[in-house]
Short mmCIF file of C-alpha atoms and ligand atoms in Angstrom, two decimals:
data_model
loop_
_atom_site.label_atom_id
_atom_site.label_comp_id
_atom_site.label_asym_id
_atom_site.label_seq_id
_atom_site.Cartn_x
_atom_site.Cartn_y
_atom_site.Cartn_z
CA UNK A 1 155.91 8.23 -25.94
CA UNK A 2 158.88 10.57 -25.98
CA UNK A 3 158.80 13.39 -28.50
CA UNK A 4 161.76 15.59 -29.30
CA UNK A 5 160.63 18.91 -30.74
CA UNK A 6 163.10 20.92 -32.76
CA UNK A 7 161.66 24.23 -33.84
CA UNK A 8 163.40 27.11 -35.54
CA UNK A 9 163.27 29.43 -38.49
CA UNK A 10 165.75 27.25 -40.41
CA UNK A 11 166.58 30.07 -42.78
CA UNK A 12 168.54 28.08 -43.82
CA UNK A 13 169.19 24.90 -41.84
CA UNK A 14 172.94 24.32 -41.53
CA UNK A 15 175.31 21.65 -40.33
CA UNK A 16 175.21 23.07 -36.80
CA UNK A 17 171.48 22.30 -36.69
CA UNK A 18 172.08 18.80 -37.98
CA UNK A 19 174.74 18.09 -35.41
CA UNK A 20 172.57 19.52 -32.62
CA UNK A 21 169.70 17.25 -33.57
CA UNK A 22 171.99 14.24 -33.81
CA UNK A 23 173.35 14.90 -30.35
CA UNK A 24 169.89 15.39 -28.91
CA UNK A 25 168.66 12.16 -30.49
CA UNK A 26 171.45 10.27 -28.80
CA UNK A 27 170.81 11.88 -25.46
CA UNK A 28 167.01 11.82 -25.39
CA UNK A 29 166.40 8.68 -27.43
CA UNK A 30 162.88 9.76 -28.41
CA UNK A 31 160.25 7.72 -30.21
CA UNK A 32 159.65 10.61 -32.55
CA UNK A 33 161.60 13.74 -33.42
CA UNK A 34 159.69 16.59 -35.05
CA UNK A 35 161.49 19.28 -36.99
CA UNK A 36 159.13 22.22 -37.12
CA UNK A 37 159.92 25.35 -39.14
CA UNK A 38 158.34 28.38 -37.48
CA UNK A 39 155.71 30.57 -39.04
CA UNK A 40 156.47 34.08 -37.87
CA UNK A 41 158.36 33.56 -34.64
CA UNK A 42 157.33 35.98 -31.91
CA UNK A 43 160.94 36.89 -31.10
CA UNK A 44 161.91 37.75 -34.66
CA UNK A 45 160.85 40.18 -37.29
CA UNK A 46 159.14 38.64 -40.26
CA UNK A 47 161.93 37.43 -42.48
CA UNK A 48 162.06 36.82 -46.15
CA UNK A 49 162.23 33.19 -47.07
CA UNK A 50 158.77 31.70 -47.50
CA UNK A 51 157.84 28.93 -45.10
CA UNK A 52 157.40 26.47 -47.89
CA UNK A 53 161.02 26.83 -48.98
CA UNK A 54 162.27 26.56 -45.41
CA UNK A 55 160.16 23.44 -45.07
CA UNK A 56 161.71 22.00 -48.23
CA UNK A 57 165.19 22.74 -46.92
CA UNK A 58 164.36 20.87 -43.72
CA UNK A 59 164.16 17.62 -45.67
CA UNK A 60 167.88 17.53 -44.87
CA UNK A 61 167.06 16.42 -41.34
CA UNK A 62 165.18 13.33 -42.47
CA UNK A 63 168.28 11.42 -43.45
CA UNK A 64 169.68 11.62 -39.92
CA UNK A 65 167.37 9.04 -38.45
CA UNK A 66 164.09 7.34 -39.38
CA UNK A 67 162.47 8.78 -36.27
CA UNK A 68 162.90 12.29 -37.61
CA UNK A 69 159.88 13.86 -39.31
CA UNK A 70 159.00 17.32 -40.44
CA UNK A 71 155.86 19.08 -39.28
CA UNK A 72 153.97 21.89 -40.97
CA UNK A 73 151.98 22.66 -37.85
CA UNK A 74 153.50 26.09 -37.15
CA UNK A 75 153.68 27.05 -40.80
CA UNK A 76 149.99 26.34 -41.16
CA UNK A 77 148.98 28.51 -38.21
CA UNK A 78 147.72 31.94 -39.13
CA UNK A 79 149.84 34.68 -37.60
CA UNK A 80 152.72 34.16 -35.25
CA UNK A 81 153.66 30.76 -33.88
CA UNK A 82 153.94 30.26 -30.16
CA UNK A 83 155.63 27.24 -28.69
CA UNK A 84 152.83 27.03 -26.13
CA UNK A 85 150.32 26.39 -28.90
CA UNK A 86 152.56 23.79 -30.44
CA UNK A 87 152.92 21.98 -27.14
CA UNK A 88 149.14 21.98 -26.69
CA UNK A 89 148.83 20.53 -30.15
CA UNK A 90 151.32 17.75 -29.38
CA UNK A 91 149.43 16.94 -26.18
CA UNK A 92 146.17 16.64 -28.09
CA UNK A 93 147.71 14.56 -30.82
CA UNK A 94 149.74 12.25 -28.56
CA UNK A 95 148.00 12.28 -25.18
CA UNK A 96 150.37 11.54 -22.32
CA UNK A 97 153.49 12.18 -24.41
CA UNK A 98 156.66 13.43 -22.82
CA UNK A 99 158.00 16.45 -24.66
CA UNK A 100 161.65 17.43 -25.02
CA UNK A 101 162.24 20.84 -26.49
CA UNK A 102 165.55 21.35 -28.22
CA UNK A 103 166.70 24.95 -27.93
CA UNK A 104 169.81 27.02 -28.46
CA UNK A 105 171.67 27.80 -25.22
CA UNK A 106 170.79 31.49 -25.42
CA UNK A 107 167.11 30.73 -25.47
CA UNK A 108 167.31 29.52 -21.89
CA UNK A 109 168.00 33.10 -20.89
CA UNK A 110 164.68 34.33 -22.19
CA UNK A 111 162.61 31.20 -21.86
CA UNK A 112 160.49 32.31 -18.93
CA UNK A 113 159.49 35.43 -20.81
CA UNK A 114 158.13 33.43 -23.71
CA UNK A 115 154.39 33.41 -24.13
CA UNK A 116 153.08 31.32 -21.20
CA UNK A 117 156.69 30.62 -20.22
CA UNK A 118 155.85 29.39 -16.71
CA UNK A 119 153.36 26.90 -18.03
CA UNK A 120 155.77 25.79 -20.76
CA UNK A 121 158.55 25.24 -18.24
CA UNK A 122 156.34 22.68 -16.51
CA UNK A 123 155.28 21.04 -19.74
CA UNK A 124 158.59 20.29 -21.40
CA UNK A 125 162.11 19.21 -20.68
CA UNK A 126 164.49 21.68 -22.25
CA UNK A 127 167.41 20.24 -24.12
CA UNK A 128 170.26 22.64 -24.72
CA UNK A 129 173.85 22.69 -25.72
CA UNK A 130 176.34 25.16 -24.38
CA UNK A 131 179.57 26.12 -26.13
CA UNK A 132 181.86 25.85 -23.15
CA UNK A 133 182.08 26.12 -19.41
CA UNK A 134 181.99 29.89 -19.54
CA UNK A 135 178.68 29.76 -21.35
CA UNK A 136 177.33 27.15 -18.97
CA UNK A 137 178.23 29.48 -16.14
CA UNK A 138 176.54 32.38 -17.87
CA UNK A 139 173.38 30.34 -18.30
CA UNK A 140 173.44 29.10 -14.73
CA UNK A 141 171.14 31.74 -13.17
CA UNK A 142 168.56 31.20 -15.91
CA UNK A 143 168.71 27.44 -15.41
CA UNK A 144 168.25 27.90 -11.67
CA UNK A 145 165.22 30.13 -12.24
CA UNK A 146 163.75 27.53 -14.56
CA UNK A 147 164.26 24.75 -12.07
CA UNK A 148 162.59 26.81 -9.38
CA UNK A 149 159.46 26.90 -11.54
CA UNK A 150 159.52 23.16 -11.93
CA UNK A 151 161.45 23.20 -15.21
CA UNK A 152 163.89 20.52 -16.30
CA UNK A 153 167.00 21.19 -18.37
CA UNK A 154 169.23 18.63 -20.03
CA UNK A 155 172.63 19.75 -21.30
CA UNK A 156 174.25 17.99 -24.21
CA UNK A 157 177.92 17.35 -23.72
CA UNK A 158 179.08 17.19 -27.30
CA UNK A 159 181.01 20.07 -28.80
CA UNK A 160 178.99 22.73 -30.54
CA UNK A 161 179.41 23.32 -34.27
CA UNK A 162 179.92 27.07 -34.41
CA UNK A 163 177.68 28.21 -37.21
CA UNK A 164 174.61 30.37 -37.66
CA UNK A 165 172.05 30.91 -40.36
CA UNK A 166 172.92 34.59 -40.34
CA UNK A 167 176.50 33.71 -41.18
CA UNK A 168 175.38 31.48 -44.05
CA UNK A 169 173.18 34.23 -45.45
CA UNK A 170 175.95 36.79 -45.20
CA UNK A 171 178.39 34.53 -46.96
CA UNK A 172 175.86 33.84 -49.67
CA UNK A 173 175.23 37.54 -50.19
CA UNK A 174 178.90 38.29 -50.61
CA UNK A 175 179.51 35.41 -52.99
CA UNK A 176 181.26 33.23 -50.40
CA UNK A 177 181.31 29.45 -50.36
CA UNK A 178 178.56 27.81 -48.36
CA UNK A 179 178.87 24.28 -49.75
CA UNK A 180 180.53 23.00 -46.62
CA UNK A 181 178.14 24.71 -44.24
CA UNK A 182 174.70 23.64 -45.33
CA UNK A 183 173.34 20.21 -46.22
CA UNK A 184 172.93 19.38 -49.91
CA UNK A 185 169.12 19.49 -49.70
CA UNK A 186 169.19 23.06 -48.44
CA UNK A 187 171.88 24.07 -50.89
CA UNK A 188 169.71 22.91 -53.77
CA UNK A 189 166.81 25.09 -52.64
CA UNK A 190 169.12 28.05 -52.02
CA UNK A 191 170.60 27.79 -55.50
CA UNK A 192 167.39 27.05 -57.26
CA UNK A 193 165.55 29.96 -55.68
CA UNK A 194 168.56 32.26 -55.51
CA UNK A 195 168.08 32.87 -51.83
CA UNK A 196 170.07 35.32 -49.71
CA UNK A 197 171.67 37.18 -52.55
CA UNK A 198 170.88 40.61 -51.14
CA UNK A 199 172.50 40.00 -47.81
CA UNK A 200 169.44 40.77 -45.75
CA UNK A 201 167.83 37.38 -45.98
CA UNK A 202 164.72 39.05 -47.22
CA UNK A 203 165.34 38.87 -50.91
CA UNK A 204 162.07 37.27 -51.68
CA UNK A 205 159.61 39.65 -50.16
CA UNK A 206 161.38 42.91 -50.77
CA UNK A 207 158.75 45.26 -52.07
CA UNK A 208 161.07 47.41 -54.07
CA UNK A 209 163.75 45.59 -55.89
CA UNK A 210 166.63 47.81 -56.90
CA UNK A 211 168.21 47.81 -60.33
CA UNK A 212 171.53 47.06 -58.72
CA UNK A 213 170.13 43.96 -57.08
CA UNK A 214 168.48 42.79 -60.32
CA UNK A 215 171.78 43.15 -62.12
CA UNK A 216 173.45 40.87 -59.61
CA UNK A 217 170.62 38.44 -59.98
CA UNK A 218 170.88 38.48 -63.78
CA UNK A 219 174.59 37.85 -63.58
CA UNK A 220 174.04 34.89 -61.34
CA UNK A 221 171.18 33.41 -63.38
CA UNK A 222 172.29 33.89 -66.95
CA UNK A 223 175.07 32.84 -69.24
CA UNK A 224 177.66 35.48 -70.14
CA UNK A 225 176.12 36.18 -73.49
CA UNK A 226 172.58 36.53 -72.16
CA UNK A 227 173.81 38.64 -69.28
CA UNK A 228 175.54 41.04 -71.67
CA UNK A 229 172.36 41.26 -73.73
CA UNK A 230 170.40 41.98 -70.55
CA UNK A 231 172.74 44.75 -69.49
CA UNK A 232 172.54 46.29 -72.97
CA UNK A 233 168.75 46.17 -72.88
CA UNK A 234 168.82 47.86 -69.47
CA UNK A 235 171.12 50.59 -70.72
CA UNK A 236 168.89 51.35 -73.68
CA UNK A 237 165.71 51.05 -71.60
CA UNK A 238 167.02 53.68 -69.22
CA UNK A 239 167.90 55.98 -72.08
CA UNK A 240 164.47 55.54 -73.66
CA UNK A 241 162.74 56.11 -70.33
CA UNK A 242 164.56 59.41 -70.01
CA UNK A 243 163.77 60.38 -73.58
CA UNK A 244 160.09 59.53 -73.41
CA UNK A 245 159.35 60.47 -69.82
CA UNK A 246 159.03 57.09 -68.09
CA UNK A 247 160.46 56.12 -64.71
CA UNK A 248 164.10 55.29 -65.39
CA UNK A 249 164.59 53.02 -62.41
CA UNK A 250 161.49 51.00 -63.25
CA UNK A 251 162.59 50.68 -66.85
CA UNK A 252 165.97 49.42 -65.74
CA UNK A 253 164.49 46.89 -63.31
CA UNK A 254 162.06 45.54 -65.90
CA UNK A 255 164.87 45.30 -68.46
CA UNK A 256 167.22 43.51 -66.09
CA UNK A 257 164.51 40.96 -65.31
CA UNK A 258 163.06 40.57 -68.79
CA UNK A 259 165.01 37.42 -69.71
CA UNK A 260 165.68 36.19 -66.19
CA UNK A 261 163.96 32.84 -66.88
CA UNK A 262 165.11 32.52 -70.47
CA UNK A 263 167.64 29.80 -69.79
CA UNK A 264 165.44 27.58 -67.71
CA UNK A 265 164.35 24.29 -69.26
CA UNK A 266 161.11 24.41 -71.22
CA UNK A 267 159.45 21.90 -68.94
CA UNK A 268 160.17 24.14 -65.98
CA UNK A 269 158.76 27.19 -67.75
CA UNK A 270 155.57 25.35 -68.63
CA UNK A 271 155.28 24.11 -65.07
CA UNK A 272 155.59 27.67 -63.77
CA UNK A 273 152.81 28.75 -66.08
CA UNK A 274 150.63 25.83 -65.07
CA UNK A 275 151.23 26.45 -61.38
CA UNK A 276 150.12 30.00 -61.82
CA UNK A 277 147.21 29.39 -64.13
CA UNK A 278 148.72 31.44 -66.94
CA UNK A 279 147.76 30.42 -70.48
CA UNK A 280 146.37 27.21 -69.05
CA UNK A 281 144.40 26.43 -72.16
CA UNK A 282 147.03 26.85 -74.79
CA UNK A 283 150.49 27.49 -73.38
CA UNK A 284 152.01 24.61 -75.29
CA UNK A 285 150.74 25.95 -78.62
CA UNK A 286 151.94 29.48 -77.96
CA UNK A 287 155.25 30.56 -79.48
CA UNK A 288 157.98 29.48 -77.11
CA UNK A 289 159.24 33.03 -76.81
CA UNK A 290 156.28 33.99 -74.70
CA UNK A 291 156.90 31.28 -72.08
CA UNK A 292 160.04 32.79 -70.66
CA UNK A 293 158.43 36.21 -70.66
CA UNK A 294 155.41 35.06 -68.64
CA UNK A 295 157.65 32.94 -66.41
CA UNK A 296 159.84 36.00 -65.84
CA UNK A 297 156.80 37.88 -64.62
CA UNK A 298 155.90 35.02 -62.25
CA UNK A 299 159.46 34.96 -60.94
CA UNK A 300 159.54 38.71 -60.38
CA UNK A 301 156.20 38.69 -58.58
CA UNK A 302 156.58 35.59 -56.50
CA UNK A 303 160.23 35.25 -55.80
CA UNK A 304 161.26 38.88 -55.71
CA UNK A 305 158.00 40.29 -54.41
CA UNK A 306 157.75 42.85 -57.21
CA UNK A 307 154.29 44.34 -56.92
CA UNK A 308 154.49 47.07 -59.52
CA UNK A 309 152.05 46.01 -62.22
CA UNK A 310 153.75 48.11 -64.90
CA UNK A 311 157.04 46.32 -64.35
CA UNK A 312 155.34 42.92 -64.27
CA UNK A 313 153.43 43.61 -67.49
CA UNK A 314 156.48 44.96 -69.28
CA UNK A 315 158.32 41.71 -68.50
CA UNK A 316 155.37 39.55 -69.45
CA UNK A 317 154.75 41.18 -72.82
CA UNK A 318 158.32 41.89 -73.88
CA UNK A 319 158.30 39.31 -76.67
CA UNK A 320 154.73 39.49 -77.88
CA UNK A 321 153.58 43.02 -77.18
CA UNK A 322 149.85 43.36 -76.55
CA UNK A 323 146.98 45.64 -77.44
CA UNK A 324 147.05 48.81 -75.36
CA UNK A 325 150.74 48.67 -74.53
CA UNK A 326 151.86 51.02 -71.75
CA UNK A 327 154.82 53.35 -72.15
CA UNK A 328 156.95 50.94 -70.16
CA UNK A 329 155.79 47.97 -72.28
CA UNK A 330 156.88 49.83 -75.38
CA UNK A 331 160.23 50.82 -73.94
CA UNK A 332 161.14 47.30 -72.87
CA UNK A 333 159.95 45.79 -76.13
CA UNK A 334 162.04 48.24 -78.16
CA UNK A 335 165.07 48.10 -75.89
CA UNK A 336 165.06 44.32 -76.34
CA UNK A 337 164.77 44.68 -80.12
CA UNK A 338 167.43 47.35 -80.49
CA UNK A 339 170.01 46.67 -77.79
CA UNK A 340 173.66 47.05 -78.79
CA UNK A 341 174.12 43.33 -79.32
CA UNK A 342 171.41 43.13 -82.02
CA UNK A 343 172.62 43.01 -85.59
CA UNK A 344 169.73 42.02 -87.90
CA UNK A 345 169.38 43.98 -91.10
CA UNK A 346 166.55 46.31 -90.04
CA UNK A 347 167.96 47.23 -86.66
CA UNK A 348 169.66 50.45 -87.79
CA UNK A 349 166.45 51.77 -89.23
CA UNK A 350 164.65 50.97 -85.99
CA UNK A 351 167.35 52.64 -83.91
CA UNK A 352 167.01 55.78 -85.97
CA UNK A 353 163.24 55.82 -85.60
CA UNK A 354 163.61 55.20 -81.91
CA UNK A 355 165.45 58.47 -81.51
CA UNK A 356 162.41 60.48 -82.45
CA UNK A 357 159.22 58.46 -82.43
CA UNK A 358 158.66 55.55 -80.08
CA UNK A 359 155.30 54.50 -81.52
CA UNK A 360 156.47 54.61 -85.09
CA UNK A 361 159.53 52.57 -84.18
CA UNK A 362 157.35 50.07 -82.37
CA UNK A 363 154.99 49.71 -85.31
CA UNK A 364 157.93 49.04 -87.62
CA UNK A 365 159.42 46.59 -85.17
CA UNK A 366 156.18 44.65 -84.87
CA UNK A 367 155.75 44.64 -88.66
CA UNK A 368 159.26 43.28 -89.09
CA UNK A 369 158.91 40.64 -86.47
CA UNK A 370 155.53 39.43 -87.75
CA UNK A 371 156.91 39.31 -91.27
CA UNK A 372 159.91 37.35 -90.10
CA UNK A 373 157.73 34.89 -88.18
CA UNK A 374 155.53 34.35 -91.24
CA UNK A 375 158.52 33.76 -93.48
CA UNK A 376 160.02 31.31 -91.03
CA UNK A 377 156.65 29.57 -90.61
CA UNK A 378 156.78 30.15 -86.89
CA UNK A 379 153.64 30.51 -84.79
CA UNK A 380 152.49 34.06 -84.21
CA UNK A 381 151.01 35.17 -80.94
CA UNK A 382 147.57 36.70 -81.21
CA UNK A 383 148.77 39.41 -78.78
CA UNK A 384 151.35 40.55 -81.33
CA UNK A 385 148.81 40.84 -84.14
CA UNK A 386 146.47 42.75 -81.86
CA UNK A 387 149.28 44.95 -80.62
CA UNK A 388 150.14 46.00 -84.14
CA UNK A 389 146.53 46.46 -85.13
CA UNK A 390 145.75 48.71 -82.17
CA UNK A 391 148.96 50.74 -82.58
CA UNK A 392 148.38 51.34 -86.27
CA UNK A 393 144.83 52.35 -85.55
CA UNK A 394 145.93 54.87 -82.92
CA UNK A 395 148.83 56.14 -84.95
CA UNK A 396 147.23 56.54 -88.32
CA UNK A 397 143.63 57.12 -87.28
CA UNK A 398 143.82 58.74 -83.87
CA UNK A 399 140.34 60.15 -84.29
CA UNK A 400 138.92 56.61 -84.09
CA UNK A 401 140.90 55.59 -81.06
FE1 LIG B 501 163.24 37.64 -74.03
FE1 LIG B 502 165.81 39.67 -74.44
#
């Protein structure tokens, strides 16, 4: 049994990877080829794109040849992945198998310093591709050292496709075209999850997401009209934060993300809520306006790594409000109601109130929106009723609050 192992971060997989695997398949003619996205590779810093998405993108390799399969082995390991552990696993799973390890040319240089490198060199045949004769010459001492330890190295003769994941990410971040560089399967995941927009390849786990970044994201995700609304809400939210003593940057971030999922299909919104056990009992009966708000919170938390609960709550409750609204909740709710692009009949009155009394403005806004919903025979969220009730109680009878 000959197994060709192709590990990597695949963040994202690109046409260079596909061509490399194709060449190796021809040369090695294995019974099985395993594409294995790494967990946290020992030689790299933790990077942004979650393993699951990298795994999804690797479906691109499957169409190359029926012998190609993906493996979750390294993704499922806690902590860092080490090739030595993977090789042990393959030996257990397919006793007596012959293992060919497909690596980038440069990796030959450091191979012996990998975890249990000497042992690994005996266990596998390395399969590498070098760009040209100059590179082959540069690698020569490393190859000699490997052979001295009993290692075997196969060089692929085919020309190298000059491409790197870093290059793809950089292009993506600067709005460049990547359609011709990555396979369609990966492109779909990149687009769908808006990967690599920040340029650092760590979009998804960034702890603090900047307003500037969120603006870019909004522009990319939303139609022109919705984007303009979003920018208006952000402008007003910032102003209100300043006026009422909230964190301006947080207000702007929450505002820029508040409608980020608004244009996704309903089925997708409901699926996001189901996947995250939000409103599991009654999501479908809730007013549709609250779906995109809750989905926006899920998106901010999971895909952008926003951890600030105030921001997450402000996004989640921007359409319904809720009892015990925080200052940021109130600001986002009102900024959404009174942004420049709004033109309903009561908006001027609300804008005026908003200049001097946030709570009073909010009470009026909730009264208007509940009245409107009743008149239009639209469902009313219990959170909105409770929000109004608790605000009126605090405002008019503070002694009871
Ligand atoms: Fe909204
Ligand atoms: Fe909105």
